[in-house]
Amino acid sequence: MRIPSSIVGCLALFQLVSIAACDDDDEDDRVGTSCTSADQCYLKLDEEVAGAAMCLDRVEGGYCTHECKTDSDCCAVEGECAKDRDQVCAPFESTGLRLCFLSCEGKDEADNFCAIFAHEGFGCRSTGGGSENRKVCVPNG
C-alpha cells in the first residue's frame, strides 16, 4: 500500500516540530521541576540562582524553586526560566519565605495555562502569603 506524499510530509513535519519542542528548552532546571531535595534543582545552569535553592515538599513530587526578594531575582540566570513565561517572587503560605513561581496572573483559563506550561497536574492558585498573595502555578492538591 502506498502512503500519500501529503501524509508522509505531515508526519515528517510533526516529527521535526516534536524534536524542536523538546530541544528548545531544558526543562530539568526550571522553577517547578520535580525534586526530592534542593540539590536536585538547577544543576545544569552555568551560574547559581539568585537565592538559596529549595525543593518544596508541600507539593506532591516536590517543586524546585529558590528564595528571592523581588520579581527580578526570578529568571536572573540564563536558562532558569522558560522563554516568555513570567515568574514572580511571592511569599509562600505561612513559611515567611519569598520564593519564585511560574505566574498565572491575568491568564485566561489560568488552570489550563498551568496544566500546559507547568505540568498537567498543576493549577493556578494563590501563594497564601497574606496581603502580598500572587496567583501562581503549583500542583493541585
PDB file of N, CA and C in Angstrom, residues 35-133:
ATOM      1  N   CYS A  35      11.314  17.224  42.366  1.00  0.00           N
ATOM      2  CA  CYS A  35      12.543  17.003  43.133  1.00  0.00           C
ATOM      3  C   CYS A  35      12.206  16.293  44.441  1.00  0.00           C
ATOM      4  N   THR A  36      13.246  15.765  45.072  1.00  0.00           N
ATOM      5  CA  THR A  36      13.100  15.239  46.432  1.00  0.00           C
ATOM      6  C   THR A  36      14.015  15.983  47.390  1.00  0.00           C
ATOM      7  N   SER A  37      14.983  16.735  46.834  1.00  0.00           N
ATOM      8  CA  SER A  37      15.862  17.564  47.667  1.00  0.00           C
ATOM      9  C   SER A  37      16.386  18.738  46.835  1.00  0.00           C
ATOM     10  N   ALA A  38      16.802  19.800  47.509  1.00  0.00           N
ATOM     11  CA  ALA A  38      17.250  21.020  46.832  1.00  0.00           C
ATOM     12  C   ALA A  38      18.473  20.788  45.955  1.00  0.00           C
ATOM     13  N   ASP A  39      19.290  19.797  46.282  1.00  0.00           N
ATOM     14  CA  ASP A  39      20.493  19.565  45.475  1.00  0.00           C
ATOM     15  C   ASP A  39      20.165  18.976  44.100  1.00  0.00           C
ATOM     16  N   GLN A  40      18.903  18.687  43.832  1.00  0.00           N
ATOM     17  CA  GLN A  40      18.471  18.224  42.513  1.00  0.00           C
ATOM     18  C   GLN A  40      17.994  19.370  41.625  1.00  0.00           C
ATOM     19  N   CYS A  41      17.953  20.571  42.161  1.00  0.00           N
ATOM     20  CA  CYS A  41      17.419  21.720  41.438  1.00  0.00           C
ATOM     21  C   CYS A  41      18.522  22.561  40.813  1.00  0.00           C
ATOM     22  N   TYR A  42      18.285  23.009  39.590  1.00  0.00           N
ATOM     23  CA  TYR A  42      19.155  23.953  38.878  1.00  0.00           C
ATOM     24  C   TYR A  42      20.564  23.418  38.637  1.00  0.00           C
ATOM     25  N   LEU A  43      20.716  22.119  38.420  1.00  0.00           N
ATOM     26  CA  LEU A  43      22.033  21.514  38.243  1.00  0.00           C
ATOM     27  C   LEU A  43      22.727  21.910  36.942  1.00  0.00           C
ATOM     28  N   LYS A  44      21.982  22.169  35.902  1.00  0.00           N
ATOM     29  CA  LYS A  44      22.573  22.389  34.580  1.00  0.00           C
ATOM     30  C   LYS A  44      22.820  23.850  34.247  1.00  0.00           C
ATOM     31  N   LEU A  45      22.558  24.750  35.177  1.00  0.00           N
ATOM     32  CA  LEU A  45      22.788  26.171  34.915  1.00  0.00           C
ATOM     33  C   LEU A  45      24.258  26.505  35.088  1.00  0.00           C
ATOM     34  N   ASP A  46      24.736  27.489  34.318  1.00  0.00           N
ATOM     35  CA  ASP A  46      26.135  27.907  34.405  1.00  0.00           C
ATOM     36  C   ASP A  46      26.416  28.752  35.638  1.00  0.00           C
ATOM     37  N   GLU A  47      25.377  29.374  36.192  1.00  0.00           N
ATOM     38  CA  GLU A  47      25.513  30.216  37.378  1.00  0.00           C
ATOM     39  C   GLU A  47      24.528  29.752  38.442  1.00  0.00           C
ATOM     40  N   GLU A  48      24.753  30.193  39.672  1.00  0.00           N
ATOM     41  CA  GLU A  48      23.803  29.895  40.741  1.00  0.00           C
ATOM     42  C   GLU A  48      22.631  30.860  40.658  1.00  0.00           C
ATOM     43  N   VAL A  49      21.463  30.375  41.035  1.00  0.00           N
ATOM     44  CA  VAL A  49      20.276  31.230  41.051  1.00  0.00           C
ATOM     45  C   VAL A  49      20.415  32.278  42.146  1.00  0.00           C
ATOM     46  N   ALA A  50      19.555  33.298  42.097  1.00  0.00           N
ATOM     47  CA  ALA A  50      19.684  34.471  42.965  1.00  0.00           C
ATOM     48  C   ALA A  50      19.602  34.176  44.459  1.00  0.00           C
ATOM     49  N   GLY A  51      18.854  33.170  44.864  1.00  0.00           N
ATOM     50  CA  GLY A  51      18.710  32.841  46.285  1.00  0.00           C
ATOM     51  C   GLY A  51      18.904  31.359  46.504  1.00  0.00           C
ATOM     52  N   ALA A  52      18.808  30.938  47.741  1.00  0.00           N
ATOM     53  CA  ALA A  52      19.007  29.527  48.076  1.00  0.00           C
ATOM     54  C   ALA A  52      17.974  28.652  47.369  1.00  0.00           C
ATOM     55  N   ALA A  53      18.466  27.613  46.678  1.00  0.00           N
ATOM     56  CA  ALA A  53      17.572  26.662  46.011  1.00  0.00           C
ATOM     57  C   ALA A  53      16.811  25.872  47.064  1.00  0.00           C
ATOM     58  N   MET A  54      15.564  25.535  46.720  1.00  0.00           N
ATOM     59  CA  MET A  54      14.716  24.778  47.639  1.00  0.00           C
ATOM     60  C   MET A  54      13.918  23.754  46.858  1.00  0.00           C
ATOM     61  N   CYS A  55      13.599  22.660  47.528  1.00  0.00           N
ATOM     62  CA  CYS A  55      12.660  21.680  46.992  1.00  0.00           C
ATOM     63  C   CYS A  55      11.473  21.670  47.938  1.00  0.00           C
ATOM     64  N   LEU A  56      10.363  22.255  47.500  1.00  0.00           N
ATOM     65  CA  LEU A  56       9.179  22.301  48.355  1.00  0.00           C
ATOM     66  C   LEU A  56       8.577  20.911  48.448  1.00  0.00           C
ATOM     67  N   ASP A  57       8.470  20.417  49.656  1.00  0.00           N
ATOM     68  CA  ASP A  57       7.894  19.086  49.837  1.00  0.00           C
ATOM     69  C   ASP A  57       6.409  19.158  50.172  1.00  0.00           C
ATOM     70  N   ARG A  58       5.849  20.350  50.179  1.00  0.00           N
ATOM     71  CA  ARG A  58       4.414  20.511  50.460  1.00  0.00           C
ATOM     72  C   ARG A  58       3.573  20.196  49.230  1.00  0.00           C
ATOM     73  N   VAL A  59       4.241  19.921  48.117  1.00  0.00           N
ATOM     74  CA  VAL A  59       3.540  19.558  46.899  1.00  0.00           C
ATOM     75  C   VAL A  59       3.998  18.175  46.457  1.00  0.00           C
ATOM     76  N   GLU A  60       3.071  17.389  45.930  1.00  0.00           N
ATOM     77  CA  GLU A  60       3.387  16.027  45.513  1.00  0.00           C
ATOM     78  C   GLU A  60       4.466  16.035  44.439  1.00  0.00           C
ATOM     79  N   GLY A  61       5.486  15.226  44.624  1.00  0.00           N
ATOM     80  CA  GLY A  61       6.573  15.138  43.659  1.00  0.00           C
ATOM     81  C   GLY A  61       7.647  16.191  43.848  1.00  0.00           C
ATOM     82  N   GLY A  62       7.464  17.087  44.812  1.00  0.00           N
ATOM     83  CA  GLY A  62       8.433  18.155  45.041  1.00  0.00           C
ATOM     84  C   GLY A  62       8.297  19.266  44.010  1.00  0.00           C
ATOM     85  N   TYR A  63       8.903  20.403  44.295  1.00  0.00           N
ATOM     86  CA  TYR A  63       8.777  21.578  43.445  1.00  0.00           C
ATOM     87  C   TYR A  63      10.035  22.416  43.602  1.00  0.00           C
ATOM     88  N   CYS A  64      10.898  22.450  42.578  1.00  0.00           N
ATOM     89  CA  CYS A  64      12.113  23.267  42.629  1.00  0.00           C
ATOM     90  C   CYS A  64      11.767  24.744  42.548  1.00  0.00           C
ATOM     91  N   THR A  65      12.359  25.506  43.433  1.00  0.00           N
ATOM     92  CA  THR A  65      12.228  26.952  43.417  1.00  0.00           C
ATOM     93  C   THR A  65      13.442  27.526  44.142  1.00  0.00           C
ATOM     94  N   HIS A  66      13.455  28.818  44.340  1.00  0.00           N
ATOM     95  CA  HIS A  66      14.531  29.421  45.148  1.00  0.00           C
ATOM     96  C   HIS A  66      14.035  30.695  45.801  1.00  0.00           C
ATOM     97  N   GLU A  67      14.755  31.083  46.835  1.00  0.00           N
ATOM     98  CA  GLU A  67      14.400  32.305  47.553  1.00  0.00           C
ATOM     99  C   GLU A  67      14.656  33.517  46.669  1.00  0.00           C
ATOM    100  N   CYS A  68      13.894  34.576  46.921  1.00  0.00           N
ATOM    101  CA  CYS A  68      14.015  35.801  46.142  1.00  0.00           C
ATOM    102  C   CYS A  68      13.583  36.987  47.000  1.00  0.00           C
ATOM    103  N   LYS A  69      13.916  38.175  46.525  1.00  0.00           N
ATOM    104  CA  LYS A  69      13.467  39.400  47.185  1.00  0.00           C
ATOM    105  C   LYS A  69      12.489  40.154  46.292  1.00  0.00           C
ATOM    106  N   THR A  70      12.733  40.119  44.981  1.00  0.00           N
ATOM    107  CA  THR A  70      11.872  40.803  44.017  1.00  0.00           C
ATOM    108  C   THR A  70      11.658  39.901  42.804  1.00  0.00           C
ATOM    109  N   ASP A  71      10.705  40.267  41.960  1.00  0.00           N
ATOM    110  CA  ASP A  71      10.447  39.500  40.742  1.00  0.00           C
ATOM    111  C   ASP A  71      11.694  39.371  39.878  1.00  0.00           C
ATOM    112  N   SER A  72      12.544  40.393  39.875  1.00  0.00           N
ATOM    113  CA  SER A  72      13.742  40.354  39.021  1.00  0.00           C
ATOM    114  C   SER A  72      14.755  39.295  39.469  1.00  0.00           C
ATOM    115  N   ASP A  73      14.639  38.794  40.693  1.00  0.00           N
ATOM    116  CA  ASP A  73      15.512  37.706  41.141  1.00  0.00           C
ATOM    117  C   ASP A  73      15.146  36.387  40.456  1.00  0.00           C
ATOM    118  N   CYS A  74      13.910  36.288  40.015  1.00  0.00           N
ATOM    119  CA  CYS A  74      13.439  35.098  39.308  1.00  0.00           C
ATOM    120  C   CYS A  74      13.829  35.252  37.841  1.00  0.00           C
ATOM    121  N   CYS A  75      14.392  34.243  37.268  1.00  0.00           N
ATOM    122  CA  CYS A  75      14.836  34.250  35.863  1.00  0.00           C
ATOM    123  C   CYS A  75      16.066  35.125  35.645  1.00  0.00           C
ATOM    124  N   ALA A  76      16.811  35.414  36.697  1.00  0.00           N
ATOM    125  CA  ALA A  76      18.006  36.242  36.570  1.00  0.00           C
ATOM    126  C   ALA A  76      19.150  35.492  35.897  1.00  0.00           C
ATOM    127  N   VAL A  77      19.121  34.166  35.931  1.00  0.00           N
ATOM    128  CA  VAL A  77      20.178  33.345  35.338  1.00  0.00           C
ATOM    129  C   VAL A  77      19.671  32.764  34.019  1.00  0.00           C
ATOM    130  N   GLU A  78      20.479  32.869  32.981  1.00  0.00           N
ATOM    131  CA  GLU A  78      20.090  32.326  31.680  1.00  0.00           C
ATOM    132  C   GLU A  78      19.779  30.838  31.795  1.00  0.00           C
ATOM    133  N   GLY A  79      18.619  30.449  31.261  1.00  0.00           N
ATOM    134  CA  GLY A  79      18.197  29.060  31.287  1.00  0.00           C
ATOM    135  C   GLY A  79      17.358  28.680  32.494  1.00  0.00           C
ATOM    136  N   GLU A  80      17.228  29.586  33.438  1.00  0.00           N
ATOM    137  CA  GLU A  80      16.463  29.297  34.653  1.00  0.00           C
ATOM    138  C   GLU A  80      14.961  29.207  34.377  1.00  0.00           C
ATOM    139  N   CYS A  81      14.482  29.958  33.419  1.00  0.00           N
ATOM    140  CA  CYS A  81      13.055  30.021  33.142  1.00  0.00           C
ATOM    141  C   CYS A  81      12.777  29.773  31.668  1.00  0.00           C
ATOM    142  N   ALA A  82      11.601  29.256  31.398  1.00  0.00           N
ATOM    143  CA  ALA A  82      11.158  29.089  30.017  1.00  0.00           C
ATOM    144  C   ALA A  82      10.930  30.467  29.412  1.00  0.00           C
ATOM    145  N   LYS A  83      11.190  30.588  28.138  1.00  0.00           N
ATOM    146  CA  LYS A  83      11.012  31.862  27.453  1.00  0.00           C
ATOM    147  C   LYS A  83       9.556  32.293  27.482  1.00  0.00           C
ATOM    148  N   ASP A  84       9.344  33.590  27.637  1.00  0.00           N
ATOM    149  CA  ASP A  84       8.012  34.192  27.570  1.00  0.00           C
ATOM    150  C   ASP A  84       7.027  33.663  28.608  1.00  0.00           C
ATOM    151  N   ARG A  85       7.528  33.219  29.738  1.00  0.00           N
ATOM    152  CA  ARG A  85       6.651  32.784  30.830  1.00  0.00           C
ATOM    153  C   ARG A  85       7.083  33.517  32.084  1.00  0.00           C
ATOM    154  N   ASP A  86       6.240  34.412  32.547  1.00  0.00           N
ATOM    155  CA  ASP A  86       6.577  35.261  33.681  1.00  0.00           C
ATOM    156  C   ASP A  86       6.738  34.461  34.973  1.00  0.00           C
ATOM    157  N   GLN A  87       7.736  34.829  35.726  1.00  0.00           N
ATOM    158  CA  GLN A  87       7.956  34.281  37.061  1.00  0.00           C
ATOM    159  C   GLN A  87       7.761  35.422  38.050  1.00  0.00           C
ATOM    160  N   VAL A  88       7.238  35.101  39.223  1.00  0.00           N
ATOM    161  CA  VAL A  88       7.047  36.120  40.255  1.00  0.00           C
ATOM    162  C   VAL A  88       7.667  35.657  41.564  1.00  0.00           C
ATOM    163  N   CYS A  89       8.054  36.628  42.356  1.00  0.00           N
ATOM    164  CA  CYS A  89       8.589  36.389  43.692  1.00  0.00           C
ATOM    165  C   CYS A  89       7.455  36.675  44.667  1.00  0.00           C
ATOM    166  N   ALA A  90       7.091  35.675  45.448  1.00  0.00           N
ATOM    167  CA  ALA A  90       5.933  35.844  46.323  1.00  0.00           C
ATOM    168  C   ALA A  90       6.131  35.104  47.641  1.00  0.00           C
ATOM    169  N   PRO A  91       5.482  35.610  48.703  1.00  0.00           N
ATOM    170  CA  PRO A  91       5.518  34.886  49.974  1.00  0.00           C
ATOM    171  C   PRO A  91       4.761  33.570  49.816  1.00  0.00           C
ATOM    172  N   PHE A  92       5.275  32.512  50.420  1.00  0.00           N
ATOM    173  CA  PHE A  92       4.649  31.202  50.290  1.00  0.00           C
ATOM    174  C   PHE A  92       4.021  30.778  51.603  1.00  0.00           C
ATOM    175  N   GLU A  93       2.699  30.690  51.590  1.00  0.00           N
ATOM    176  CA  GLU A  93       1.914  30.285  52.747  1.00  0.00           C
ATOM    177  C   GLU A  93       2.413  30.994  53.998  1.00  0.00           C
ATOM    178  N   SER A  94       2.550  30.306  55.097  1.00  0.00           N
ATOM    179  CA  SER A  94       2.977  30.952  56.342  1.00  0.00           C
ATOM    180  C   SER A  94       4.439  30.644  56.646  1.00  0.00           C
ATOM    181  N   THR A  95       5.222  30.331  55.615  1.00  0.00           N
ATOM    182  CA  THR A  95       6.623  29.952  55.831  1.00  0.00           C
ATOM    183  C   THR A  95       7.521  31.140  56.142  1.00  0.00           C
ATOM    184  N   GLY A  96       7.100  32.338  55.758  1.00  0.00           N
ATOM    185  CA  GLY A  96       7.958  33.503  55.918  1.00  0.00           C
ATOM    186  C   GLY A  96       8.970  33.631  54.790  1.00  0.00           C
ATOM    187  N   LEU A  97       8.939  32.707  53.830  1.00  0.00           N
ATOM    188  CA  LEU A  97       9.871  32.731  52.701  1.00  0.00           C
ATOM    189  C   LEU A  97       9.229  33.382  51.490  1.00  0.00           C
ATOM    190  N   ARG A  98      10.043  34.080  50.706  1.00  0.00           N
ATOM    191  CA  ARG A  98       9.631  34.595  49.406  1.00  0.00           C
ATOM    192  C   ARG A  98      10.310  33.713  48.375  1.00  0.00           C
ATOM    193  N   LEU A  99       9.512  33.132  47.472  1.00  0.00           N
ATOM    194  CA  LEU A  99      10.016  32.154  46.517  1.00  0.00           C
ATOM    195  C   LEU A  99       9.551  32.487  45.101  1.00  0.00           C
ATOM    196  N   CYS A 100      10.282  31.977  44.106  1.00  0.00           N
ATOM    197  CA  CYS A 100       9.924  32.158  42.705  1.00  0.00           C
ATOM    198  C   CYS A 100       8.925  31.101  42.264  1.00  0.00           C
ATOM    199  N   PHE A 101       7.923  31.546  41.499  1.00  0.00           N
ATOM    200  CA  PHE A 101       6.890  30.669  40.960  1.00  0.00           C
ATOM    201  C   PHE A 101       6.547  31.105  39.540  1.00  0.00           C
ATOM    202  N   LEU A 102       6.058  30.166  38.727  1.00  0.00           N
ATOM    203  CA  LEU A 102       5.512  30.493  37.417  1.00  0.00           C
ATOM    204  C   LEU A 102       4.190  31.221  37.641  1.00  0.00           C
ATOM    205  N   SER A 103       4.058  32.406  37.081  1.00  0.00           N
ATOM    206  CA  SER A 103       2.872  33.231  37.287  1.00  0.00           C
ATOM    207  C   SER A 103       1.739  32.822  36.358  1.00  0.00           C
ATOM    208  N   CYS A 104       0.529  32.845  36.897  1.00  0.00           N
ATOM    209  CA  CYS A 104      -0.675  32.651  36.079  1.00  0.00           C
ATOM    210  C   CYS A 104      -1.591  33.860  36.234  1.00  0.00           C
ATOM    211  N   GLU A 105      -1.059  34.953  36.764  1.00  0.00           N
ATOM    212  CA  GLU A 105      -1.834  36.172  36.963  1.00  0.00           C
ATOM    213  C   GLU A 105      -2.314  36.716  35.615  1.00  0.00           C
ATOM    214  N   GLY A 106      -3.592  37.032  35.559  1.00  0.00           N
ATOM    215  CA  GLY A 106      -4.158  37.638  34.362  1.00  0.00           C
ATOM    216  C   GLY A 106      -4.279  36.713  33.169  1.00  0.00           C
ATOM    217  N   LYS A 107      -4.089  35.435  33.354  1.00  0.00           N
ATOM    218  CA  LYS A 107      -4.187  34.485  32.243  1.00  0.00           C
ATOM    219  C   LYS A 107      -5.627  34.022  32.082  1.00  0.00           C
ATOM    220  N   ASP A 108      -6.106  34.001  30.846  1.00  0.00           N
ATOM    221  CA  ASP A 108      -7.396  33.390  30.574  1.00  0.00           C
ATOM    222  C   ASP A 108      -7.249  31.901  30.812  1.00  0.00           C
ATOM    223  N   GLU A 109      -8.265  31.285  31.383  1.00  0.00           N
ATOM    224  CA  GLU A 109      -8.221  29.855  31.681  1.00  0.00           C
ATOM    225  C   GLU A 109      -6.904  29.496  32.374  1.00  0.00           C
ATOM    226  N   ALA A 110      -6.686  30.129  33.515  1.00  0.00           N
ATOM    227  CA  ALA A 110      -5.415  30.017  34.235  1.00  0.00           C
ATOM    228  C   ALA A 110      -5.052  28.579  34.600  1.00  0.00           C
ATOM    229  N   ASP A 111      -6.027  27.762  35.001  1.00  0.00           N
ATOM    230  CA  ASP A 111      -5.718  26.373  35.337  1.00  0.00           C
ATOM    231  C   ASP A 111      -5.216  25.623  34.107  1.00  0.00           C
ATOM    232  N   ASN A 112      -5.831  25.900  32.959  1.00  0.00           N
ATOM    233  CA  ASN A 112      -5.395  25.277  31.717  1.00  0.00           C
ATOM    234  C   ASN A 112      -3.987  25.746  31.348  1.00  0.00           C
ATOM    235  N   PHE A 113      -3.695  27.038  31.527  1.00  0.00           N
ATOM    236  CA  PHE A 113      -2.365  27.585  31.282  1.00  0.00           C
ATOM    237  C   PHE A 113      -1.330  26.817  32.103  1.00  0.00           C
ATOM    238  N   CYS A 114      -1.609  26.624  33.385  1.00  0.00           N
ATOM    239  CA  CYS A 114      -0.668  25.915  34.260  1.00  0.00           C
ATOM    240  C   CYS A 114      -0.494  24.463  33.834  1.00  0.00           C
ATOM    241  N   ALA A 115      -1.585  23.821  33.441  1.00  0.00           N
ATOM    242  CA  ALA A 115      -1.508  22.422  33.008  1.00  0.00           C
ATOM    243  C   ALA A 115      -0.662  22.286  31.751  1.00  0.00           C
ATOM    244  N   ILE A 116      -0.713  23.268  30.874  1.00  0.00           N
ATOM    245  CA  ILE A 116       0.057  23.216  29.624  1.00  0.00           C
ATOM    246  C   ILE A 116       1.511  23.615  29.847  1.00  0.00           C
ATOM    247  N   PHE A 117       1.742  24.719  30.557  1.00  0.00           N
ATOM    248  CA  PHE A 117       3.089  25.274  30.631  1.00  0.00           C
ATOM    249  C   PHE A 117       3.879  24.892  31.870  1.00  0.00           C
ATOM    250  N   ALA A 118       3.226  24.322  32.865  1.00  0.00           N
ATOM    251  CA  ALA A 118       3.956  23.858  34.052  1.00  0.00           C
ATOM    252  C   ALA A 118       3.948  22.330  34.078  1.00  0.00           C
ATOM    253  N   HIS A 119       2.786  21.762  34.299  1.00  0.00           N
ATOM    254  CA  HIS A 119       2.642  20.304  34.383  1.00  0.00           C
ATOM    255  C   HIS A 119       1.153  19.994  34.351  1.00  0.00           C
ATOM    256  N   GLU A 120       0.782  18.844  33.804  1.00  0.00           N
ATOM    257  CA  GLU A 120      -0.635  18.509  33.685  1.00  0.00           C
ATOM    258  C   GLU A 120      -1.354  18.454  35.024  1.00  0.00           C
ATOM    259  N   GLY A 121      -0.633  18.235  36.108  1.00  0.00           N
ATOM    260  CA  GLY A 121      -1.242  18.180  37.431  1.00  0.00           C
ATOM    261  C   GLY A 121      -1.208  19.507  38.171  1.00  0.00           C
ATOM    262  N   PHE A 122      -0.845  20.604  37.466  1.00  0.00           N
ATOM    263  CA  PHE A 122      -0.746  21.914  38.101  1.00  0.00           C
ATOM    264  C   PHE A 122      -1.998  22.742  37.835  1.00  0.00           C
ATOM    265  N   GLY A 123      -2.294  23.630  38.778  1.00  0.00           N
ATOM    266  CA  GLY A 123      -3.379  24.576  38.631  1.00  0.00           C
ATOM    267  C   GLY A 123      -2.919  25.944  39.108  1.00  0.00           C
ATOM    268  N   CYS A 124      -3.769  26.942  38.949  1.00  0.00           N
ATOM    269  CA  CYS A 124      -3.461  28.306  39.354  1.00  0.00           C
ATOM    270  C   CYS A 124      -4.103  28.562  40.710  1.00  0.00           C
ATOM    271  N   ARG A 125      -3.287  28.995  41.669  1.00  0.00           N
ATOM    272  CA  ARG A 125      -3.841  29.316  42.987  1.00  0.00           C
ATOM    273  C   ARG A 125      -3.003  30.403  43.643  1.00  0.00           C
ATOM    274  N   SER A 126      -3.497  30.910  44.731  1.00  0.00           N
ATOM    275  CA  SER A 126      -2.805  31.930  45.493  1.00  0.00           C
ATOM    276  C   SER A 126      -1.645  31.305  46.260  1.00  0.00           C
ATOM    277  N   THR A 127      -0.584  32.077  46.430  1.00  0.00           N
ATOM    278  CA  THR A 127       0.558  31.595  47.213  1.00  0.00           C
ATOM    279  C   THR A 127       0.245  31.549  48.698  1.00  0.00           C
ATOM    280  N   GLY A 128      -0.835  32.193  49.117  1.00  0.00           N
ATOM    281  CA  GLY A 128      -1.236  32.136  50.522  1.00  0.00           C
ATOM    282  C   GLY A 128      -0.322  32.901  51.453  1.00  0.00           C
ATOM    283  N   GLY A 129       0.292  33.950  50.959  1.00  0.00           N
ATOM    284  CA  GLY A 129       1.247  34.698  51.769  1.00  0.00           C
ATOM    285  C   GLY A 129       0.739  36.013  52.299  1.00  0.00           C
ATOM    286  N   GLY A 130      -0.524  36.102  52.640  1.00  0.00           N
ATOM    287  CA  GLY A 130      -1.059  37.336  53.208  1.00  0.00           C
ATOM    288  C   GLY A 130      -1.394  38.368  52.160  1.00  0.00           C
ATOM    289  N   SER A 131      -1.161  39.641  52.473  1.00  0.00           N
ATOM    290  CA  SER A 131      -1.568  40.733  51.586  1.00  0.00           C
ATOM    291  C   SER A 131      -0.757  40.779  50.295  1.00  0.00           C
ATOM    292  N   GLU A 132       0.354  40.061  50.223  1.00  0.00           N
ATOM    293  CA  GLU A 132       1.182  40.055  49.013  1.00  0.00           C
ATOM    294  C   GLU A 132       0.953  38.796  48.173  1.00  0.00           C
ATOM    295  N   ASN A 133      -0.208  38.156  48.345  1.00  0.00           N
ATOM    296  CA  ASN A 133      -0.536  36.960  47.561  1.00  0.00           C
ATOM    297  C   ASN A 133      -0.338  37.201  46.089  1.00  0.00           C
TER     298      ASN A 133
END
